[in-house]
């Protein structure tokens, strides 16, 4: 039987500062597999969680590597699951049952991306092929056959709702988004659907910014000069893969001064964080990061879990089936594209 395990931390066990420290230090799943002597490995790294799925090797060694990368003791935050429990965990994650917005839609694509990366770099073998394929299949079924998806279903939806609550008049709202990844797109799509028309997009890859701006009827601004554009924005959404803050206290102060003191609402969806914490000390700057959004949606999470019993029954059945498949010997595996 497979020596499958997962070690990681998530929004349920660790604050954003701890998740950020780990995300900064580890990014290469191929290097991790080689360092730890694993036969297979996949890395699931999102704004809400950081998890290594391994086959073989010693998970305690992975914990030591995590702690070295984060520069701190992670024992209060980490979880370790083995064998069938590891399979159950990934299905729960992929279906959105472990998300802070229960049933959220972004995690499925993130799990698929983690699997695709492992396949592309050659760190996925038979066990992880079955694990990820069965988890993706189960997650789709759980979404299709249960009623988890009421209210907003994504981090982007929560961020957009927060912006609308503060400013109210969507038609007059000016939004600047830095980044063109899944969460940035989700946020501005939600805002656009509610009537926001003044949207500017900046991304290091200009083609991605142009595509998102064209979809929403927005404009493209130069990424290198984007901080100058803050003066014209009521809401700035930061969602890039930058390893260090793009906006600090001094930059925030300049933006507010250029706005004549009008408030600037900043949503930081980055991990590592894109905005320095001291930017919030500037009068007129209202900074919300992932932990703030989490607190905002916790009440809805509890409400959704009340209706999740059918989803958990499907989860248990899928986990049992997945583990039987892993332990049953050679299997015919579909290509990654088959799980899109």
Coordinates of C-alpha atoms in Angstrom, one line a residue:
X1 CA 0.0 0.0 0.0
X2 CA 1.2 3.5 -0.8
X3 CA 3.2 5.6 1.7
X4 CA 1.0 8.6 0.9
X5 CA 1.0 11.6 3.2
X6 CA 0.3 15.4 3.3
X7 CA 1.8 18.0 5.5
X8 CA 0.7 21.6 5.5
X9 CA -1.0 24.5 7.1
X10 CA -4.1 26.6 6.1
X11 CA -6.3 29.5 7.0
X12 CA -7.9 27.2 9.6
X13 CA -4.6 26.6 11.5
X14 CA -2.3 29.6 10.7
X15 CA -2.6 33.4 10.3
X16 CA -1.6 35.1 7.1
X17 CA 1.8 36.1 8.5
X18 CA 2.8 32.5 9.1
X19 CA 1.4 31.3 5.7
X20 CA 3.3 34.2 4.0
X21 CA 6.6 33.2 5.7
X22 CA 6.3 29.7 4.3
X23 CA 5.2 30.7 0.9
X24 CA 8.2 33.0 0.5
X25 CA 10.6 30.2 1.3
X26 CA 9.4 27.3 -0.8
X27 CA 8.1 27.3 -4.4
X28 CA 9.9 24.5 -6.3
X29 CA 8.2 21.0 -6.0
X30 CA 11.0 19.4 -8.0
X31 CA 13.6 20.6 -5.7
X32 CA 11.5 19.5 -2.7
X33 CA 11.2 16.0 -4.0
X34 CA 14.9 15.7 -4.6
X35 CA 15.8 17.2 -1.2
X36 CA 13.4 14.9 0.7
X37 CA 14.1 11.8 -1.4
X38 CA 10.4 11.3 -2.3
X39 CA 9.2 9.0 -5.0
X40 CA 6.3 11.5 -5.8
X41 CA 5.4 15.0 -4.8
X42 CA 2.9 17.7 -5.4
X43 CA 2.7 21.2 -3.9
X44 CA -0.6 23.0 -3.4
X45 CA 0.2 26.7 -2.6
X46 CA -2.7 29.2 -2.5
X47 CA -3.5 32.3 -0.5
X48 CA -5.3 30.1 2.0
X49 CA -3.0 27.0 2.3
X50 CA 0.4 25.5 1.7
X51 CA 0.5 21.7 1.4
X52 CA 3.0 19.1 0.3
X53 CA 1.6 15.8 -0.9
X54 CA 4.3 13.2 -0.8
X55 CA 4.8 9.5 -1.5
X56 CA 7.7 7.8 0.4
X57 CA 10.3 9.6 2.3
X58 CA 9.9 11.0 5.8
X59 CA 7.2 13.7 6.4
X60 CA 9.1 14.8 9.6
X61 CA 11.9 15.8 7.3
X62 CA 9.4 17.9 5.3
X63 CA 8.4 19.6 8.5
X64 CA 12.0 20.5 9.3
X65 CA 12.4 21.9 5.8
X66 CA 9.2 23.9 6.2
X67 CA 10.4 25.3 9.5
X68 CA 13.8 26.2 8.1
X69 CA 12.1 28.0 5.2
X70 CA 9.7 29.9 7.4
X71 CA 12.4 30.7 10.0
X72 CA 10.1 29.7 12.9
X73 CA 8.6 26.9 14.8
X74 CA 5.5 25.7 12.9
X75 CA 4.4 23.0 15.3
X76 CA 1.3 25.0 16.4
X77 CA 0.1 25.4 12.8
X78 CA 1.0 22.3 10.9
X79 CA -1.1 19.2 10.3
X80 CA 0.1 15.8 9.0
X81 CA -2.2 13.2 7.5
X82 CA -1.3 9.7 6.2
X83 CA -2.7 7.3 3.7
X84 CA -6.6 7.3 3.5
X85 CA -6.8 10.4 5.7
X86 CA -4.5 12.2 3.2
X87 CA -6.8 11.2 0.3
X88 CA -9.9 12.3 2.3
X89 CA -8.1 15.6 3.0
X90 CA -7.5 16.5 -0.6
X91 CA -11.0 15.7 -1.6
X92 CA -12.3 17.9 1.2
X93 CA -10.0 20.7 0.0
X94 CA -10.8 20.4 -3.7
X95 CA -14.6 20.4 -3.0
X96 CA -14.4 23.6 -1.0
X97 CA -15.4 22.0 2.2
X98 CA -12.1 23.1 3.9
X99 CA -12.3 26.6 2.5
X100 CA -13.1 29.7 4.6
X101 CA -15.8 30.3 2.0
X102 CA -17.4 26.9 2.1
X103 CA -18.1 25.7 -1.5
X104 CA -15.9 28.4 -3.0
X105 CA -15.2 27.9 -6.7
X106 CA -11.5 29.0 -7.0
X107 CA -9.9 26.1 -5.1
X108 CA -10.8 23.5 -7.8
X109 CA -8.7 25.3 -10.4
X110 CA -5.9 25.7 -7.9
X111 CA -5.9 21.9 -7.1
X112 CA -5.9 21.2 -10.8
X113 CA -3.0 23.6 -11.3
X114 CA -1.0 21.9 -8.6
X115 CA -1.6 18.5 -10.3
X116 CA -0.7 19.9 -13.7
X117 CA 2.6 21.3 -12.3
X118 CA 3.5 18.0 -10.8
X119 CA 2.9 16.2 -14.1
X120 CA 4.8 18.9 -16.0
X121 CA 7.9 18.6 -13.9
X122 CA 7.7 14.8 -13.5
X123 CA 7.1 14.6 -9.8
X124 CA 3.7 12.9 -10.1
X125 CA 3.6 9.1 -10.3
X126 CA 0.9 6.5 -10.1
X127 CA -0.3 7.3 -6.6
X128 CA -0.6 11.0 -7.1
X129 CA -2.2 10.5 -10.5
X130 CA -5.0 8.5 -8.9
X131 CA -5.2 10.8 -5.9
X132 CA -5.6 14.0 -7.8
X133 CA -7.8 12.6 -10.6
X134 CA -10.2 11.0 -8.1
X135 CA -10.2 14.1 -5.9
X136 CA -11.1 16.4 -8.9
X137 CA -13.9 14.0 -10.0
X138 CA -15.3 13.8 -6.5
X139 CA -15.1 17.6 -6.0
X140 CA -17.1 18.1 -9.2
X141 CA -19.7 15.6 -8.1
X142 CA -20.1 17.2 -4.6
X143 CA -20.6 20.6 -6.2
X144 CA -23.1 19.2 -8.7
X145 CA -25.2 17.2 -6.2
X146 CA -25.2 19.4 -3.1
X147 CA -26.4 22.9 -2.2
X148 CA -23.3 24.5 -0.8
X149 CA -23.0 27.4 -3.2
X150 CA -25.4 30.0 -1.9
X151 CA -24.2 33.6 -1.3
X152 CA -20.8 34.6 -2.7
X153 CA -18.7 31.6 -3.7
X154 CA -15.2 33.0 -4.0
X155 CA -12.6 35.2 -2.2
X156 CA -13.1 37.6 -5.1
X157 CA -16.8 37.8 -4.4
X158 CA -16.1 38.5 -0.8
X159 CA -13.6 41.3 -1.7
X160 CA -16.1 42.8 -4.1
X161 CA -18.9 42.8 -1.5
X162 CA -16.6 44.5 1.0
X163 CA -15.8 47.3 -1.5
X164 CA -19.4 47.8 -2.3
X165 CA -20.4 48.0 1.3
X166 CA -17.9 50.8 1.9
X167 CA -18.5 52.9 -1.2
X168 CA -22.1 52.0 -2.0
X169 CA -22.4 53.8 -5.4
X170 CA -20.9 51.2 -7.8
X171 CA -21.5 53.3 -10.9
X172 CA -19.1 56.0 -9.7
X173 CA -16.5 53.7 -8.3
X174 CA -13.0 53.7 -9.8
X175 CA -11.1 50.4 -9.4
X176 CA -7.4 49.6 -10.0
X177 CA -6.4 45.9 -10.1
X178 CA -2.8 44.8 -9.9
X179 CA -2.4 41.3 -11.2
X180 CA -4.5 39.2 -13.7
X181 CA -4.6 35.9 -11.9
X182 CA -7.7 34.0 -10.7
X183 CA -8.5 36.1 -7.6
X184 CA -7.9 39.4 -9.3
X185 CA -10.2 38.4 -12.2
X186 CA -12.8 37.1 -9.8
X187 CA -12.9 40.4 -7.8
X188 CA -13.2 42.7 -10.8
X189 CA -15.7 40.5 -12.5
X190 CA -17.9 40.6 -9.5
X191 CA -17.5 44.4 -9.3
X192 CA -18.2 44.7 -13.0
X193 CA -21.4 42.6 -12.7
X194 CA -22.6 45.0 -10.0
X195 CA -22.2 48.1 -12.2
X196 CA -18.6 49.2 -11.8
X197 CA -17.4 50.6 -15.1
X198 CA -14.2 52.5 -14.3
X199 CA -11.7 49.6 -14.1
X200 CA -7.9 49.8 -14.7
X201 CA -5.7 46.8 -14.9
X202 CA -1.9 46.4 -14.5
X203 CA 0.1 43.2 -14.8
X204 CA 3.8 42.5 -15.4
X205 CA 2.7 40.5 -18.5
X206 CA 0.9 43.2 -20.4
X207 CA -1.0 40.7 -22.6
X208 CA -2.8 39.3 -19.6
X209 CA -3.8 42.8 -18.5
X210 CA -5.0 43.6 -22.0
X211 CA -7.2 40.5 -22.1
X212 CA -8.8 41.2 -18.7
X213 CA -9.3 44.9 -19.5
X214 CA -10.9 44.0 -22.9
X215 CA -13.3 41.6 -21.2
X216 CA -14.5 44.2 -18.7
X217 CA -14.4 47.3 -20.9
X218 CA -11.5 48.6 -18.8
X219 CA -8.2 50.2 -19.5
X220 CA -4.6 49.0 -19.2
X221 CA -2.0 50.9 -17.2
X222 CA 1.7 50.4 -17.1
X223 CA 2.8 48.1 -14.2
X224 CA 6.0 50.0 -13.5
X225 CA 4.2 53.3 -13.0
X226 CA 1.1 51.8 -11.4
X227 CA 1.6 53.5 -8.0
X228 CA 1.0 56.9 -9.7
X229 CA -2.4 55.6 -10.8
X230 CA -3.5 55.0 -7.2
X231 CA -4.4 58.7 -7.0
X232 CA -7.3 58.1 -9.4
X233 CA -8.6 54.9 -7.7
X234 CA -11.2 54.5 -5.0
X235 CA -10.4 50.8 -4.7
X236 CA -7.0 49.1 -5.4
X237 CA -6.9 45.3 -5.6
X238 CA -3.4 43.9 -5.2
X239 CA -3.2 40.2 -6.3
X240 CA 0.3 39.6 -7.7
X241 CA 3.0 37.0 -7.0
X242 CA 5.5 39.6 -5.9
X243 CA 7.9 38.4 -3.2
X244 CA 8.0 41.8 -1.4
X245 CA 5.5 44.6 -0.9
X246 CA 4.6 46.8 -3.8
X247 CA 3.0 49.5 -1.7
X248 CA 4.5 50.8 1.6
X249 CA 3.6 53.6 4.0
X250 CA 5.3 56.3 1.9
X251 CA 3.6 55.2 -1.3
X252 CA 0.2 55.1 0.4
X253 CA 0.8 58.6 1.9
X254 CA 1.7 60.0 -1.6
X255 CA -1.5 58.5 -3.1
X256 CA -3.8 59.9 -0.4
X257 CA -2.2 63.3 -0.7
X258 CA -2.7 63.3 -4.4
X259 CA -6.3 62.4 -3.9
X260 CA -6.8 65.5 -1.7
X261 CA -7.4 63.4 1.3
X262 CA -10.2 61.3 -0.2
X263 CA -10.1 57.7 1.2
X264 CA -8.3 54.9 -0.6
X265 CA -9.6 51.3 -0.1
X266 CA -6.9 48.7 -0.5
X267 CA -7.6 44.9 -0.8
X268 CA -4.5 42.8 -0.5
X269 CA -5.1 39.3 -1.9
X270 CA -1.4 38.5 -2.3
X271 CA 0.5 35.8 -0.5
X272 CA 3.2 36.9 0.2
X273 CA 1.4 40.1 1.0
X274 CA 1.6 42.9 -1.7
X275 CA 1.0 45.8 0.7
X276 CA 3.1 46.6 3.8
X277 CA 1.2 46.5 7.0
X278 CA 2.3 50.1 7.9
X279 CA 0.4 51.4 4.9
X280 CA -2.7 51.1 7.0
X281 CA -1.2 53.7 9.4
X282 CA -1.8 56.5 6.8
X283 CA -4.9 58.5 7.5
X284 CA -7.4 57.8 4.8
X285 CA -6.1 54.4 3.8
X286 CA -8.3 51.4 4.6
X287 CA -6.3 48.2 4.2
X288 CA -7.9 44.7 4.2
X289 CA -5.9 41.5 3.8
X290 CA -6.8 37.9 3.6
X291 CA -7.3 37.5 7.4
X292 CA -9.7 40.5 7.3
X293 CA -11.7 38.9 4.6
X294 CA -11.8 35.6 6.5
X295 CA -13.3 37.3 9.5
X296 CA -15.9 38.9 7.3
X297 CA -17.1 35.6 5.9
X298 CA -16.9 33.4 9.0
X299 CA -20.6 33.7 9.8
X300 CA -21.6 32.6 6.4
X301 CA -19.1 29.6 6.7
X302 CA -20.9 28.4 9.8
X303 CA -24.3 28.7 8.0
X304 CA -23.1 26.7 5.0
X305 CA -21.7 23.9 7.1
X306 CA -25.1 23.4 8.6
X307 CA -26.2 22.2 5.1
X308 CA -23.1 20.2 4.3
X309 CA -24.1 16.7 5.6
X310 CA -24.8 15.4 2.1
X311 CA -21.5 16.7 0.9
X312 CA -19.6 15.0 3.7
X313 CA -21.3 11.7 2.9
X314 CA -20.2 11.9 -0.7
X315 CA -16.7 12.9 0.6
X316 CA -16.4 9.7 2.7
X317 CA -17.5 7.5 -0.2
X318 CA -15.1 9.1 -2.6
X319 CA -12.2 8.8 -0.1
X320 CA -12.9 5.1 0.3
X321 CA -13.0 4.6 -3.5
X322 CA -9.9 6.6 -4.0
X323 CA -7.9 4.6 -1.5
X324 CA -9.1 1.3 -2.9
X325 CA -7.9 2.4 -6.4
X326 CA -4.5 3.4 -5.0
X327 CA -4.1 0.1 -3.3
X328 CA -5.4 -2.1 -6.2
X329 CA -2.4 -2.2 -8.4
X330 CA -1.8 -0.8 -11.9
X331 CA -4.5 1.4 -13.3
X332 CA -5.2 3.1 -16.6
X333 CA -4.8 6.8 -16.0
X334 CA -6.3 9.5 -18.1
X335 CA -4.3 12.6 -19.1
X336 CA -4.4 15.8 -17.1
X337 CA -6.7 17.3 -19.7
X338 CA -9.4 14.8 -18.9
X339 CA -10.0 16.5 -15.5
X340 CA -10.5 20.0 -16.8

